CSV table of C-alpha atoms in Angstrom, one decimal:
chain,number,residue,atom,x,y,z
A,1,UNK,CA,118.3,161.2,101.5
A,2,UNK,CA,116.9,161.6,97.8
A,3,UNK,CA,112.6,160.6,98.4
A,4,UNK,CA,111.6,160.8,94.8
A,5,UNK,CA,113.9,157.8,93.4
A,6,UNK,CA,113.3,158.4,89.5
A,7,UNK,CA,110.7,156.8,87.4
A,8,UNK,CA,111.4,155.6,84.5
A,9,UNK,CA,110.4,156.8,81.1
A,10,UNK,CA,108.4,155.1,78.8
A,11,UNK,CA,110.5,152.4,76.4
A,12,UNK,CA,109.3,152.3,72.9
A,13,UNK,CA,110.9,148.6,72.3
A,14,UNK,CA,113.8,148.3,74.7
A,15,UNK,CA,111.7,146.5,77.9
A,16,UNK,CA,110.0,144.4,75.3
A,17,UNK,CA,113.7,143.5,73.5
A,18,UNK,CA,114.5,141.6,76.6
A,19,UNK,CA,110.9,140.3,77.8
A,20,UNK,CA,110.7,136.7,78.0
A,21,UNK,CA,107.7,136.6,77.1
A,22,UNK,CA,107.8,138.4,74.3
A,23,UNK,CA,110.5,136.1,72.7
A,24,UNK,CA,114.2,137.1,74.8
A,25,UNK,CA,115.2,133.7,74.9
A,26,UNK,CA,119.3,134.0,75.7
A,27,UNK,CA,119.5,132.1,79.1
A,28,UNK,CA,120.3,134.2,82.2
A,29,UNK,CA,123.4,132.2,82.9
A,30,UNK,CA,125.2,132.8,80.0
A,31,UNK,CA,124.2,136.6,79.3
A,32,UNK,CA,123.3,138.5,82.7
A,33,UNK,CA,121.3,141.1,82.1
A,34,UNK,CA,120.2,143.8,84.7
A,35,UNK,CA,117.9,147.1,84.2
A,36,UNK,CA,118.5,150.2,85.8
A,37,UNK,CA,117.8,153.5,85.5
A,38,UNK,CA,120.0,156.4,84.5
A,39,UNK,CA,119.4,159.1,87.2
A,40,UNK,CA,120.1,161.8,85.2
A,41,UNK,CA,117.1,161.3,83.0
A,42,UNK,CA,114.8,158.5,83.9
A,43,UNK,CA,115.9,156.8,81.0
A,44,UNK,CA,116.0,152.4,81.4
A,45,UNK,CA,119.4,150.9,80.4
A,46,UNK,CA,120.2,147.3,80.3
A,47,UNK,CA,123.9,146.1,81.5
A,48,UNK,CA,124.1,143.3,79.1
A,49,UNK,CA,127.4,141.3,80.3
A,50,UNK,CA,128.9,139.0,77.2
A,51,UNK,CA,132.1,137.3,77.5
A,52,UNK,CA,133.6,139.5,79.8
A,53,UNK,CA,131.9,143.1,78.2
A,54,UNK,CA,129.5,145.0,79.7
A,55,UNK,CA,127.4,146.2,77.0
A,56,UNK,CA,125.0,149.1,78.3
A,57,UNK,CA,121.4,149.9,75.7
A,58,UNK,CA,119.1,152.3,75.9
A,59,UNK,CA,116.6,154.3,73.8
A,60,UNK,CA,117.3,157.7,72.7
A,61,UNK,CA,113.6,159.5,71.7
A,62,UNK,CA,115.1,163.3,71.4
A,63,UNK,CA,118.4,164.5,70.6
A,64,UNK,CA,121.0,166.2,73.7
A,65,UNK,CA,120.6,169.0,75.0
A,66,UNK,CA,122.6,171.6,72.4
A,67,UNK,CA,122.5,169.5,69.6
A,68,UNK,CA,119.8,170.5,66.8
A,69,UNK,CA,118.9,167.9,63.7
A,70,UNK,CA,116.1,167.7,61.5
A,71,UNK,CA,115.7,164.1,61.6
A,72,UNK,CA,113.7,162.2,64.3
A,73,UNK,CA,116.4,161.2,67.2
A,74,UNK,CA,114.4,158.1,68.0
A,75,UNK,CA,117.4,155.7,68.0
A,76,UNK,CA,118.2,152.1,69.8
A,77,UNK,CA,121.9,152.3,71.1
A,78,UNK,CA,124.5,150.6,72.8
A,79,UNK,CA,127.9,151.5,74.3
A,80,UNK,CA,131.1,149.8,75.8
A,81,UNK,CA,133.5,152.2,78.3
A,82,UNK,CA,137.0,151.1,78.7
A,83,UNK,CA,138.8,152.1,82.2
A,84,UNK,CA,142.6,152.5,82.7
A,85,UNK,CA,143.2,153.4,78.6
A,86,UNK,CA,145.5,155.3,77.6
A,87,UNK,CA,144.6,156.7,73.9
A,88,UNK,CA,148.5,157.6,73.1
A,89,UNK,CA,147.0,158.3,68.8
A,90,UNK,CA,143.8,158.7,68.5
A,91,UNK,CA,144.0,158.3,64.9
A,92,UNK,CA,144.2,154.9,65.0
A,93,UNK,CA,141.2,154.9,66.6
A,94,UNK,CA,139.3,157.0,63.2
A,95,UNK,CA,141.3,154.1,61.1
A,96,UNK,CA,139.4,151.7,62.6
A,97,UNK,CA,136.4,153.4,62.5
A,98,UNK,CA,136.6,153.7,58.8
A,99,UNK,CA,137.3,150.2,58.5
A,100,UNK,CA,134.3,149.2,60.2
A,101,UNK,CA,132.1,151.5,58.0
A,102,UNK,CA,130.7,153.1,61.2
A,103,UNK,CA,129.5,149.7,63.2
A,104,UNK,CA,130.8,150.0,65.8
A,105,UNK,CA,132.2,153.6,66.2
A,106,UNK,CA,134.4,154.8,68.9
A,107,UNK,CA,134.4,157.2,71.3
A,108,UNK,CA,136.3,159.5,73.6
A,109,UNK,CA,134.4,160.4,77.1
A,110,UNK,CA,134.4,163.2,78.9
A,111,UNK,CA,137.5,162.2,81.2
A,112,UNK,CA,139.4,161.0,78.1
A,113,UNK,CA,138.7,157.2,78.1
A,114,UNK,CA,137.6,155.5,74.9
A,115,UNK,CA,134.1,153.3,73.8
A,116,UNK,CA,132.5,151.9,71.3
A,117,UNK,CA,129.1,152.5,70.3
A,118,UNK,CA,126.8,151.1,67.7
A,119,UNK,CA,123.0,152.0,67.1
A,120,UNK,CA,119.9,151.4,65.0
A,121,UNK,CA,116.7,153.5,64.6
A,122,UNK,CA,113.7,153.3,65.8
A,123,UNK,CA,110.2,155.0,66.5
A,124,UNK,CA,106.8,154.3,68.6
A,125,UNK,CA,105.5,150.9,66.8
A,126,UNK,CA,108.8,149.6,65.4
A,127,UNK,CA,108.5,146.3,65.2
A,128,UNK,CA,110.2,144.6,68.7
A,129,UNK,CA,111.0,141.3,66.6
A,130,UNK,CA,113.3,143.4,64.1
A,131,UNK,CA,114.7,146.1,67.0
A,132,UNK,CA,115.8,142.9,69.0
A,133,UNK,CA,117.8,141.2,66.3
A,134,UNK,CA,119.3,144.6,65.0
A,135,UNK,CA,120.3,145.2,69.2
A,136,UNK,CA,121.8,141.7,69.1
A,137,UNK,CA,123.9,142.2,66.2
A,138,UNK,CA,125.4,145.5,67.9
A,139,UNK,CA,126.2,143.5,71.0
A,140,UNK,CA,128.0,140.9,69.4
A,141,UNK,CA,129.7,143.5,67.5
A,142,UNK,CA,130.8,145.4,70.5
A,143,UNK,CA,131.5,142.3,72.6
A,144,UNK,CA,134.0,140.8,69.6
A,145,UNK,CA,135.2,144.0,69.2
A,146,UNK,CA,136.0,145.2,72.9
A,147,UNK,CA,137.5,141.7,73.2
A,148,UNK,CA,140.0,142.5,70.3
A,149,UNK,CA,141.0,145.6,71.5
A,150,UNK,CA,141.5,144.8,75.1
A,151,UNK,CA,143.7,142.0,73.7
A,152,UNK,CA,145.9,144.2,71.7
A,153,UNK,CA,145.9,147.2,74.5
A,154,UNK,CA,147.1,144.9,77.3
A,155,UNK,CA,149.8,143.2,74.6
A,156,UNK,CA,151.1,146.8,73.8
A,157,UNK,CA,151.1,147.6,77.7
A,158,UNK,CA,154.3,146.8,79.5
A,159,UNK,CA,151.7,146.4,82.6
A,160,UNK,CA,148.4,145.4,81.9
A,161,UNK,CA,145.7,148.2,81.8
A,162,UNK,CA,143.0,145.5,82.0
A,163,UNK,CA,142.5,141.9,82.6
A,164,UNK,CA,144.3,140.0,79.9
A,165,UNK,CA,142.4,136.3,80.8
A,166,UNK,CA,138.7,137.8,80.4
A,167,UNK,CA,138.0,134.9,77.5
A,168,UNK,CA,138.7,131.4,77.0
A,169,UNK,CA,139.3,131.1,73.4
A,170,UNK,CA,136.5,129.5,70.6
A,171,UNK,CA,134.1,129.1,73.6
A,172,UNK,CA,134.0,132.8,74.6
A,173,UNK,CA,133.5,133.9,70.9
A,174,UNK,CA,131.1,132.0,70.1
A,175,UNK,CA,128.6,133.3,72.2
A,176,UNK,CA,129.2,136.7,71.0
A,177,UNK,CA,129.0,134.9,67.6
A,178,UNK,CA,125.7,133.9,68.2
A,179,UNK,CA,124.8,137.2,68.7
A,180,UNK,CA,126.1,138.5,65.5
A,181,UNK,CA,123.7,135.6,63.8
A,182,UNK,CA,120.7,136.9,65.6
A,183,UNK,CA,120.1,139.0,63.2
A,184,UNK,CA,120.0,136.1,60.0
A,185,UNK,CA,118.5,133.2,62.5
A,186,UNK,CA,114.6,133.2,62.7
């Protein structure tokens, strides 16, 4: 029995991204969102669940273990994780990537199954109004884009790796959609 459940650390903007009373407006019903806390380190994630994807934030204030830079790590990110992929060229993936100019960027995790990941910087006292539009437009790139590829990965499958009937057409996209705009409305 674990007694000391972990604490959270201290968000910079993330908790105040999705307070309502701070100006999260995206109703509940269409865009579930859940907190939790990452065990390994205290830090708070939001499950953000958009047509279908489950889009996972957090805030990253100091760089991995191992990994040295002389810039600040203070950084906004989120991340999709496929299941039941099989990455047969991986190069296709680094074409992709290239297309996109970086946003979003794939991924390979340690047991071999892909993601996509997009991110933004930020430091104590950026401004929440600006991190919360630039973390919308990441989502709705991730959700379009996870859509896409799950569409062309369970077409290429002779069984389906995933489920194939996750969106209903215009309606579906249009929410992500309207988080790719969040960034241009207010």
């Amino acid at each position: 029995m674990v007694w000391d459940t972990p604490r959270g650390m201290e968000t910079w903007v993330l908790d105040k991204i999705f307070d309502r009373s701070d100006g999260w407006d995206v109703p509940a019903a269409e865009v579930p969102i859940s907190r939790v806390i990452h065990h390994g380190d205290g830090n708070p994630n939001y499950l953000i669940t958009i047509d279908g994807i489950t889009v996972r934030a957090w805030e990253a204030h100091r760089w991995n273990p191992g990994v040295e830079r002389t810039v600040s790590a203070g950084r906004l990110a989120a991340r999709v994780e496929f299941t039941g992929i099989t990455i047969l060229d991986p190069r296709v993936l680094l074409v992709d990537s290239f297309s996109y100019d970086g946003l979003p960027a794939f991924g390979i995790n340690a047991v071999g199954q892909p993601s996509l990941h997009a991110g933004s910087p930020i430091a104590v006292g950026f401004p929440v109004d600006l991190a919360r539009k630039q973390l919308m437009v990441c989502i709705g790139l991730l959700a379009i884009t996870s859509r896409e590829l799950l569409t062309a990965w369970n077409q290429a499958a002779p069984t389906p790796q995933q489920r194939s009937d996750w969106f209903s057409g215009e309606d579906a996209a249009s929410l992500a959609a309207a988080f790719l705009r969040g960034f241009l409305d207010g």
